[in-house]
């Protein structure tokens, strides 16, 4: 796979370029990433309240 144009690399949008180039491969990760982010947020707020997990 080709790399994103240099300007996209510099501003941190290479992930967007790759998603457009191979949508099936990249978009399969979205549900997994969302689940992971929810886990992180839940852990963060639980720890702020003084819980253990």
C-alpha positions as semicolon CSV with decimal commas, in nm:
position;residue;x (nm);y (nm);z (nm)
1;X;0,000;0,000;0,000
2;X;0,121;0,347;-0,083
3;X;0,173;0,602;0,188
4;X;-0,045;0,909;0,216
5;X;0,073;1,234;0,061
6;X;0,334;1,409;0,273
7;X;0,098;1,695;0,364
8;X;-0,152;1,444;0,506
9;X;0,125;1,270;0,702
10;X;0,240;1,601;0,850
11;X;-0,103;1,696;0,981
12;X;-0,178;1,347;1,112
13;X;-0,438;1,239;0,858
14;X;-0,265;0,933;0,717
15;X;-0,525;0,715;0,889
16;X;-0,798;0,892;0,689
17;X;-0,614;0,833;0,362
18;X;-0,574;0,464;0,441
19;X;-0,940;0,432;0,542
20;X;-1,048;0,576;0,208
21;X;-0,806;0,347;0,022
22;X;-0,912;0,025;0,202
23;X;-1,248;0,092;0,371
24;X;-1,337;-0,271;0,450
25;X;-1,006;-0,339;0,617
26;X;-1,011;-0,020;0,826
27;X;-1,381;0,010;0,907
28;X;-1,387;-0,335;1,068
29;X;-1,185;-0,183;1,352
30;X;-1,439;0,085;1,443
31;X;-1,662;-0,133;1,668
32;X;-1,355;-0,268;1,847
33;X;-1,215;0,082;1,897
34;X;-1,548;0,210;2,027
35;X;-1,569;-0,076;2,278
36;X;-1,212;-0,004;2,392
37;X;-1,282;0,370;2,431
38;X;-1,593;0,299;2,638
39;X;-1,389;0,070;2,862
40;X;-1,126;0,342;2,913
41;X;-1,390;0,606;2,994
42;X;-1,569;0,375;3,236
43;X;-1,241;0,296;3,413
44;X;-1,147;0,665;3,429
45;X;-1,474;0,775;3,586
46;X;-1,481;0,481;3,824
47;X;-1,131;0,566;3,948
48;X;-1,226;0,934;3,990
49;X;-1,509;0,825;4,221
50;X;-1,269;0,613;4,420
51;X;-1,378;0,275;4,290
52;X;-1,149;-0,012;4,206
53;X;-1,273;-0,105;3,860
